[in-house]
């Protein structure tokens, strides 16, 4: 465990050094992310000038859904972004080096592009969340409050786990087919549907977002748990789904590696 | 003249074939636009439950805006400027500069191919969506509206072309133009109304975007189509488009001139 | 597709073994099997008591691989950064790491280079940094895949010198593939020749010559033009250029031929050499090809003209011992 922490920090440091070498570009990416975050935020607040609620949620609640989406999404990107590049890693032979090092290849690949800019974008998101939380939880007694916060934290972690599994599934697919890496972008697009509370989508589509592309479980369930509107069977379902996905993805990764046929030099 | 058409026509044809060959990346582009459109469609349909009017839009107007977004995004925003960045940074541009073809002309033909194929796909998607979900559409009542819409869309296309090429020229001076370009694109999408109609926003913000060239890219043409623009707004909108086209053609042209000079003096 | 088959060998600790073969012979595939990058469909292999494909940490820590023209170094950063990364990955304690790092930097003359972004290094400099990076954890087994590919002669020599030195000093087992004969000739006592996925020779490098080359090359130059006819009956003429000539002569008749030459021609200079090793190996490959592909004629006329009777003669030679 200590080894993995050290390696992770070193990789993070190296990515940071690389970003410093390309600081204008990095600033641009950071700017773009902030623009996206701020504009969606403005949009969500602006919409409440025209309507009293969205799918039954108040401004605070919708904001909270949006912030939670950002937390899970940013964390997933922070930890797993390296997987986006797996196609290139395979083509250029870097994958071979990862495989002969005494660390888990999935860890090595995921941590290959740790982005400090994500830390920077995470800060305002967390600050805003801290500001919104009291408004949602203000009236609760202490045990109830702790319970909800713990459940929220667990479900967020669960969301990150689901994101990880999806990344691993895509990585396995890429190893198997030597292409398909663009499916990662498809995932990013579908995940962006989680900006709004899942209740804005029709019943059928909500089911798809729960069971097929479990984006709702990933980003909407934590907020619902915190709001106290997620039934216990849904909580169980969330953990059940993520365990199955995780097992499935790790299994597929293992078998993909067996089929891995590295490019010849 | 004929030989010119033939020359750029063949670039167009080759680019079309290429997009078909690299279907995966094309489909990803489409997927991105479709998810945005879908998310907002779902969002608005929830908001319109139990009401007929929102931010000055009727339900059919709002849905038409969302679907029109899909079409205008394809017509106006799709181009291959990321290729230009790559070509400049890798030096591949020299390969074009030494040939009897204008690089800008070559890029425009390539962009046009991109626009055609995206537009085709966008119409198909809208047609499928409308017939599948029975989405109520707002169709303009007078043919003059349609004419004005087409004119404003063409002007918007030219305007975006100029803006996009001005930003791309950055690549002549730095290899790090990718980040700024990403930032520019995202900002533009919001400010142009490519996510939601600008009427949702506070009036002050909206008027800033209307004054700057952004709103005339997408929001303005769609508002003409939805017959929401007053004659005065129409006039000022068109004036705004023309004014910015004039300013930007000057800016972009001189940026490219200088950029090419800087590039050539570096020796590629 | 089968890349290698019927390939079995054992390598002892501390050996420096060369893998020789033309492109596509299966050298890289064999290395990849040994490193656990490829999963063998049949057969078994074990290194240091481990099965490579299982990727046990214990095994991976004791082993390293360098692939020519590929790099594990981070392109935009100084090589030193990747060294540090590998320190963490291989859990090398700080003092040990510092000692080894400075040793390697000194041996490979990397001093100012490790502090420059890797993209600014030349191919040869990068290869040296690459080697240093792969050796920081002092692997017991080192696989080198075409380590000198694309390097200039001076750099090739330096690298070879370093590899030999490293092998002697650490008693590590080194397996090296190359299609550059000099690499193998200078470094490896034992050589394995592989072609079309099969092992066709495994033994001492020196014995390749005896084994495959019963001929020697006699080169002469004279004070006056040498008529072709005077040489014709002595051996196979390889080149003939006015007053100088080269010919291939069977080993056992070398002395007889020399005697005749002295008699017939006013000689200025005379040398007797072994056939170049490239040529020997080329002939070995030609022979296995012609055997495996039965009667198909695969003889491409190279710089060494091979005559009809020569071909027949080669086919009749015995196979090397396995």
Tab-separated table of C-alpha atoms in Angstrom, chain C:
chain	number	residue	atom	x	y	z
C	1	UNK	CA	-0.446	-17.798	-36.132
C	2	UNK	CA	2.536	-19.644	-34.792
C	3	UNK	CA	5.520	-17.405	-34.189
C	4	UNK	CA	7.693	-19.906	-32.359
C	5	UNK	CA	7.483	-23.640	-31.909
C	6	UNK	CA	9.681	-26.475	-30.707
C	7	UNK	CA	11.911	-23.991	-29.007
C	8	UNK	CA	13.568	-25.371	-25.921
C	9	UNK	CA	16.658	-24.221	-24.136
C	10	UNK	CA	18.113	-23.617	-20.729
C	11	UNK	CA	20.211	-20.729	-19.600
C	12	UNK	CA	22.356	-20.811	-16.515
C	13	UNK	CA	22.896	-18.010	-14.037
C	14	UNK	CA	25.328	-15.329	-15.127
C	15	UNK	CA	25.351	-16.375	-18.752
C	16	UNK	CA	25.329	-13.814	-21.526
C	17	UNK	CA	23.490	-15.396	-24.405
C	18	UNK	CA	22.879	-13.984	-27.843
C	19	UNK	CA	19.818	-14.589	-29.911
C	20	UNK	CA	20.515	-14.330	-33.584
C	21	UNK	CA	18.107	-14.408	-36.442
C	22	UNK	CA	16.734	-12.457	-39.363
C	23	UNK	CA	13.757	-10.137	-38.952
C	24	UNK	CA	10.610	-12.031	-38.168
C	25	UNK	CA	12.494	-15.118	-37.002
C	26	UNK	CA	10.748	-15.074	-33.631
C	27	UNK	CA	13.435	-13.450	-31.504
C	28	UNK	CA	11.203	-10.758	-30.083
C	29	UNK	CA	8.375	-13.221	-29.628
C	30	UNK	CA	10.655	-15.427	-27.564
C	31	UNK	CA	11.692	-12.498	-25.394
C	32	UNK	CA	8.085	-11.499	-24.936
C	33	UNK	CA	7.223	-15.017	-23.871
C	34	UNK	CA	10.083	-14.933	-21.386
C	35	UNK	CA	8.968	-11.589	-20.009
C	36	UNK	CA	5.388	-12.711	-19.610
C	37	UNK	CA	4.025	-10.290	-22.171
C	38	UNK	CA	2.740	-13.107	-24.296
C	39	UNK	CA	0.807	-16.070	-23.137
C	40	UNK	CA	2.159	-19.357	-24.489
C	41	UNK	CA	-0.512	-21.509	-26.109
C	42	UNK	CA	1.445	-24.629	-25.290
C	43	UNK	CA	4.608	-25.620	-23.486
C	44	UNK	CA	6.123	-24.378	-20.283
C	45	UNK	CA	8.747	-21.919	-19.259
C	46	UNK	CA	10.184	-20.786	-15.997
C	47	UNK	CA	12.646	-18.093	-15.019
C	48	UNK	CA	14.207	-18.018	-11.561
C	49	UNK	CA	11.571	-20.533	-10.593
C	50	UNK	CA	8.701	-18.280	-11.662
C	51	UNK	CA	6.217	-18.601	-14.478
C	52	UNK	CA	6.530	-15.249	-16.270
C	53	UNK	CA	2.906	-14.894	-17.286
C	54	UNK	CA	1.750	-15.007	-13.673
C	55	UNK	CA	3.510	-11.665	-13.180
C	56	UNK	CA	4.435	-12.300	-9.586
C	57	UNK	CA	5.898	-9.220	-7.966
C	58	UNK	CA	8.858	-11.246	-6.747
C	59	UNK	CA	9.718	-12.193	-10.310
C	60	UNK	CA	9.094	-8.799	-11.859
C	61	UNK	CA	11.419	-7.184	-9.347
C	62	UNK	CA	14.254	-9.451	-10.391
C	63	UNK	CA	13.900	-8.879	-14.061
C	64	UNK	CA	14.120	-6.125	-16.615
C	65	UNK	CA	13.738	-5.648	-20.316
C	66	UNK	CA	15.027	-3.047	-22.716
C	67	UNK	CA	13.515	-2.726	-26.151
C	68	UNK	CA	15.491	-0.887	-28.770
C	69	UNK	CA	13.729	2.174	-30.155
C	70	UNK	CA	11.095	2.045	-27.459
C	71	UNK	CA	11.353	4.006	-24.318
C	72	UNK	CA	9.942	3.858	-20.859
C	73	UNK	CA	11.438	7.274	-20.159
C	74	UNK	CA	9.018	10.178	-20.018
C	75	UNK	CA	9.475	12.118	-23.170
C	76	UNK	CA	9.062	15.646	-21.870
C	77	UNK	CA	10.915	15.180	-18.603
C	78	UNK	CA	14.550	14.591	-17.667
C	79	UNK	CA	15.457	10.903	-17.472
C	80	UNK	CA	16.209	11.419	-13.800
C	81	UNK	CA	12.481	11.732	-13.106
C	82	UNK	CA	11.772	8.318	-14.575
C	83	UNK	CA	14.670	6.918	-12.537
C	84	UNK	CA	12.970	8.183	-9.388
C	85	UNK	CA	9.681	6.730	-10.518
C	86	UNK	CA	11.300	3.344	-10.963
C	87	UNK	CA	12.863	3.674	-7.547
C	88	UNK	CA	9.369	3.853	-6.085
C	89	UNK	CA	8.032	1.105	-8.310
C	90	UNK	CA	10.840	-1.311	-7.487
C	91	UNK	CA	10.969	-0.175	-3.859
C	92	UNK	CA	14.669	0.578	-3.871
C	93	UNK	CA	15.825	2.061	-0.562
C	94	UNK	CA	17.168	5.605	-0.848
C	95	UNK	CA	20.867	5.007	-0.122
C	96	UNK	CA	21.029	1.987	-2.425
C	97	UNK	CA	19.253	3.931	-5.129
C	98	UNK	CA	21.589	6.893	-4.880
C	99	UNK	CA	24.640	4.666	-5.042
C	100	UNK	CA	23.436	2.712	-8.067
C	101	UNK	CA	22.190	5.794	-9.839
C	102	UNK	CA	25.516	7.583	-9.561
C	103	UNK	CA	27.376	4.425	-10.590
C	104	UNK	CA	25.267	3.977	-13.682
C	105	UNK	CA	25.480	7.635	-14.579
C	106	UNK	CA	29.227	7.458	-14.342
C	107	UNK	CA	29.636	4.192	-16.236
C	108	UNK	CA	27.360	5.321	-19.027
C	109	UNK	CA	28.681	8.884	-19.088
C	110	UNK	CA	25.228	10.295	-18.542
C	111	UNK	CA	26.142	13.183	-16.292
C	112	UNK	CA	24.667	16.258	-17.912
C	113	UNK	CA	22.201	14.243	-19.981
C	114	UNK	CA	19.985	12.885	-17.220
C	115	UNK	CA	18.920	16.407	-16.396
C	116	UNK	CA	17.707	17.243	-19.887
C	117	UNK	CA	14.267	16.416	-21.201
C	118	UNK	CA	14.489	13.021	-22.887
C	119	UNK	CA	13.158	14.430	-26.151
C	120	UNK	CA	16.351	16.464	-26.456
C	121	UNK	CA	18.651	13.412	-26.333
C	122	UNK	CA	20.018	11.665	-29.389
C	123	UNK	CA	18.974	8.095	-30.034
C	124	UNK	CA	22.209	6.725	-28.582
C	125	UNK	CA	22.063	8.918	-25.497
C	126	UNK	CA	18.502	7.868	-24.957
C	127	UNK	CA	19.434	4.224	-25.224
C	128	UNK	CA	22.071	4.686	-22.536
C	129	UNK	CA	19.585	6.407	-20.265
C	130	UNK	CA	17.137	3.633	-21.065
C	131	UNK	CA	19.650	1.007	-19.969
C	132	UNK	CA	20.415	2.879	-16.769
C	133	UNK	CA	16.710	3.098	-16.047
C	134	UNK	CA	16.241	-0.626	-16.573
C	135	UNK	CA	19.200	-1.529	-14.361
C	136	UNK	CA	18.418	0.583	-11.308
C	137	UNK	CA	16.874	-2.354	-9.505
C	138	UNK	CA	19.808	-4.544	-10.460
C	139	UNK	CA	17.809	-7.259	-12.171
C	140	UNK	CA	19.045	-10.827	-12.042
C	141	UNK	CA	17.719	-11.387	-15.515
C	142	UNK	CA	18.012	-8.791	-18.227
C	143	UNK	CA	16.441	-9.086	-21.649
C	144	UNK	CA	17.781	-6.803	-24.330
C	145	UNK	CA	15.846	-6.609	-27.560
C	146	UNK	CA	17.937	-5.069	-30.311
C	147	UNK	CA	19.779	-2.726	-27.970
C	148	UNK	CA	21.982	-1.265	-30.688
C	149	UNK	CA	19.317	-0.792	-33.335
C	150	UNK	CA	19.836	2.488	-35.151
C	151	UNK	CA	22.949	3.534	-33.227
C	152	UNK	CA	26.191	4.686	-34.792
C	153	UNK	CA	29.274	2.480	-34.535
C	154	UNK	CA	30.942	4.365	-31.688
C	155	UNK	CA	27.806	4.230	-29.612
C	156	UNK	CA	27.305	0.542	-30.408
C	157	UNK	CA	30.769	-0.157	-29.107
C	158	UNK	CA	30.236	1.800	-25.918
C	159	UNK	CA	27.003	0.012	-25.218
C	160	UNK	CA	28.538	-3.389	-25.816
C	161	UNK	CA	31.384	-2.576	-23.547
C	162	UNK	CA	28.978	-1.528	-20.849
C	163	UNK	CA	26.841	-4.634	-21.172
C	164	UNK	CA	29.831	-6.952	-20.941
C	165	UNK	CA	31.121	-5.049	-17.948
C	166	UNK	CA	27.767	-5.124	-16.264
C	167	UNK	CA	27.424	-8.854	-16.780
C	168	UNK	CA	30.856	-9.475	-15.315
C	169	UNK	CA	30.288	-7.222	-12.329
C	170	UNK	CA	26.808	-8.265	-11.254
C	171	UNK	CA	26.775	-11.856	-12.486
C	172	UNK	CA	23.343	-11.172	-13.963
C	173	UNK	CA	21.938	-13.338	-16.694
C	174	UNK	CA	21.598	-11.453	-19.945
C	175	UNK	CA	19.737	-12.464	-23.035
C	176	UNK	CA	20.245	-10.310	-26.028
C	177	UNK	CA	18.648	-10.376	-29.422
C	178	UNK	CA	20.146	-8.669	-32.353
C	179	UNK	CA	20.437	-8.881	-36.032
C	180	UNK	CA	23.734	-7.066	-35.664
C	181	UNK	CA	26.362	-9.767	-35.720
C	182	UNK	CA	28.959	-7.648	-33.937
C	183	UNK	CA	26.805	-7.396	-30.837
C	184	UNK	CA	26.734	-11.117	-30.477
C	185	UNK	CA	30.293	-11.706	-31.571
C	186	UNK	CA	31.757	-9.343	-29.020
C	187	UNK	CA	29.458	-10.083	-26.133
C	188	UNK	CA	28.255	-13.604	-26.135
C	189	UNK	CA	30.103	-16.804	-25.658
C	190	UNK	CA	26.987	-18.760	-26.322
C	191	UNK	CA	24.688	-18.039	-29.179
C	192	UNK	CA	21.334	-19.316	-30.275
C	193	UNK	CA	20.364	-18.987	-33.862
C	194	UNK	CA	16.687	-18.943	-34.486
C	195	UNK	CA	14.815	-18.874	-37.714
C	196	UNK	CA	11.143	-19.239	-38.540
C	197	UNK	CA	10.474	-19.789	-34.884
C	198	UNK	CA	12.819	-22.708	-34.556
C	199	UNK	CA	16.144	-23.071	-32.872
C	200	UNK	CA	18.706	-24.083	-35.470
C	201	UNK	CA	21.887	-23.653	-33.511
C	202	UNK	CA	22.673	-23.459	-29.838
C	203	UNK	CA	26.281	-23.480	-28.781
C	204	UNK	CA	29.536	-21.623	-28.587
C	205	UNK	CA	29.941	-18.694	-30.860
C	206	UNK	CA	33.393	-19.820	-31.930
C	207	UNK	CA	32.101	-23.148	-33.038
C	208	UNK	CA	29.676	-21.625	-35.517
C	209	UNK	CA	32.557	-21.091	-37.864
C	210	UNK	CA	33.820	-24.630	-37.662
C	211	UNK	CA	30.331	-25.924	-37.779
C	212	UNK	CA	29.009	-24.124	-40.768
C	213	UNK	CA	32.020	-22.839	-42.635
C	214	UNK	CA	34.379	-25.404	-44.082
C	215	UNK	CA	35.765	-22.717	-46.370
C	216	UNK	CA	38.265	-19.927	-45.913
C	217	UNK	CA	38.717	-16.729	-47.865
C	218	UNK	CA	42.020	-16.154	-49.565
C	219	UNK	CA	42.741	-12.612	-50.737
C	220	UNK	CA	45.698	-11.807	-52.924
C	221	UNK	CA	47.162	-8.852	-54.700
C	222	UNK	CA	49.887	-8.897	-57.255
C	223	UNK	CA	52.275	-6.523	-58.971
C	224	UNK	CA	50.691	-7.306	-62.344
C	225	UNK	CA	47.199	-8.176	-63.555
C	226	UNK	CA	46.092	-11.675	-62.565
C	227	UNK	CA	44.466	-13.615	-65.381
C	228	UNK	CA	41.248	-15.330	-64.280
C	229	UNK	CA	42.358	-18.619	-65.795
C	230	UNK	CA	45.252	-18.972	-63.344
C	231	UNK	CA	42.853	-19.009	-60.410
C	232	UNK	CA	39.979	-20.979	-61.817
C	233	UNK	CA	41.064	-24.402	-60.639
C	234	UNK	CA	42.125	-23.275	-57.149
C	235	UNK	CA	38.794	-22.301	-55.680
C	236	UNK	CA	35.657	-20.317	-56.162
C	237	UNK	CA	36.435	-16.758	-57.218
C	238	UNK	CA	34.492	-14.230	-55.205
C	239	UNK	CA	35.866	-11.080	-56.703
C	240	UNK	CA	38.407	-10.262	-59.292
C	241	UNK	CA	39.692	-6.792	-59.936
C	242	UNK	CA	42.768	-6.529	-62.127
C	243	UNK	CA	45.706	-7.164	-59.881
C	244	UNK	CA	43.754	-8.346	-56.860
C	245	UNK	CA	41.338	-11.150	-56.232
C	246	UNK	CA	39.399	-12.947	-53.515
C	247	UNK	CA	38.401	-16.541	-53.482
C	248	UNK	CA	36.809	-19.124	-51.311
C	249	UNK	CA	38.857	-22.225	-50.663
C	250	UNK	CA	37.981	-25.391	-48.782
C	251	UNK	CA	39.697	-25.436	-45.377
C	252	UNK	CA	41.700	-28.600	-45.984
C	253	UNK	CA	43.137	-27.422	-49.286
C	254	UNK	CA	44.277	-23.989	-48.115
C	255	UNK	CA	47.955	-24.942	-47.931
C	256	UNK	CA	47.905	-26.560	-51.343
C	257	UNK	CA	46.277	-23.473	-52.839
C	258	UNK	CA	48.793	-21.138	-51.251
C	259	UNK	CA	51.620	-23.155	-52.629
C	260	UNK	CA	50.127	-22.963	-56.117
C	261	UNK	CA	49.573	-19.215	-55.789
C	262	UNK	CA	53.181	-18.556	-54.899
C	263	UNK	CA	54.211	-20.561	-57.897
C	264	UNK	CA	51.905	-18.939	-60.383
C	265	UNK	CA	51.692	-15.270	-59.393
C	266	UNK	CA	54.179	-12.619	-58.216
C	267	UNK	CA	52.399	-11.821	-54.967
C	268	UNK	CA	52.483	-8.494	-53.157
C	269	UNK	CA	50.132	-9.410	-50.384
C	270	UNK	CA	48.184	-12.418	-49.210
C	271	UNK	CA	45.681	-12.958	-46.414
C	272	UNK	CA	43.693	-15.971	-45.299
C	273	UNK	CA	40.506	-15.189	-43.411
C	274	UNK	CA	37.438	-16.873	-42.094
C	275	UNK	CA	34.223	-16.258	-43.965
C	276	UNK	CA	32.454	-13.251	-42.447
C	277	UNK	CA	30.070	-14.454	-39.786
C	278	UNK	CA	27.164	-12.689	-41.483
C	279	UNK	CA	27.744	-14.813	-44.495
C	280	UNK	CA	27.927	-17.983	-42.458
C	281	UNK	CA	24.687	-17.242	-40.693
C	282	UNK	CA	23.090	-16.239	-43.938
C	283	UNK	CA	23.996	-19.618	-45.325
C	284	UNK	CA	22.618	-21.318	-42.267
C	285	UNK	CA	19.316	-19.549	-42.772
C	286	UNK	CA	19.320	-20.322	-46.455
C	287	UNK	CA	19.790	-23.964	-45.731
C	288	UNK	CA	17.028	-24.282	-43.177
C	289	UNK	CA	14.713	-22.396	-45.462
C	290	UNK	CA	15.464	-24.598	-48.402
C	291	UNK	CA	14.884	-27.622	-46.229
C	292	UNK	CA	11.669	-26.528	-44.659
C	293	UNK	CA	10.315	-25.393	-47.987
C	294	UNK	CA	11.456	-28.549	-49.739
C	295	UNK	CA	12.672	-27.900	-53.232
C	296	UNK	CA	11.587	-24.299	-53.567
C	297	UNK	CA	14.471	-22.195	-54.686
C	298	UNK	CA	14.856	-19.375	-52.218
C	299	UNK	CA	18.431	-18.520	-53.026
C	300	UNK	CA	18.652	-14.871	-53.662
C	301	UNK	CA	21.881	-13.864	-55.316
C	302	UNK	CA	23.660	-11.854	-52.661
C	303	UNK	CA	27.095	-10.343	-52.574
C	304	UNK	CA	28.425	-13.856	-52.416
C	305	UNK	CA	27.741	-15.667	-55.607
C	306	UNK	CA	26.659	-19.163	-54.975
C	307	UNK	CA	26.989	-21.603	-57.759
C	308	UNK	CA	24.795	-24.486	-58.569
C	309	UNK	CA	27.149	-27.185	-57.271
C	310	UNK	CA	27.739	-25.150	-54.129
C	311	UNK	CA	24.032	-25.176	-53.331
C	312	UNK	CA	23.885	-28.918	-53.678
C	313	UNK	CA	26.949	-29.261	-51.493
C	314	UNK	CA	25.378	-27.135	-48.802
C	315	UNK	CA	22.246	-29.173	-48.702
C	316	UNK	CA	24.223	-32.304	-48.173
C	317	UNK	CA	26.022	-30.974	-45.151
C	318	UNK	CA	24.911	-32.438	-41.854
C	319	UNK	CA	22.487	-30.595	-39.637
C	320	UNK	CA	23.940	-28.936	-36.575
C	321	UNK	CA	23.441	-30.746	-33.320
C	322	UNK	CA	20.515	-29.459	-31.328
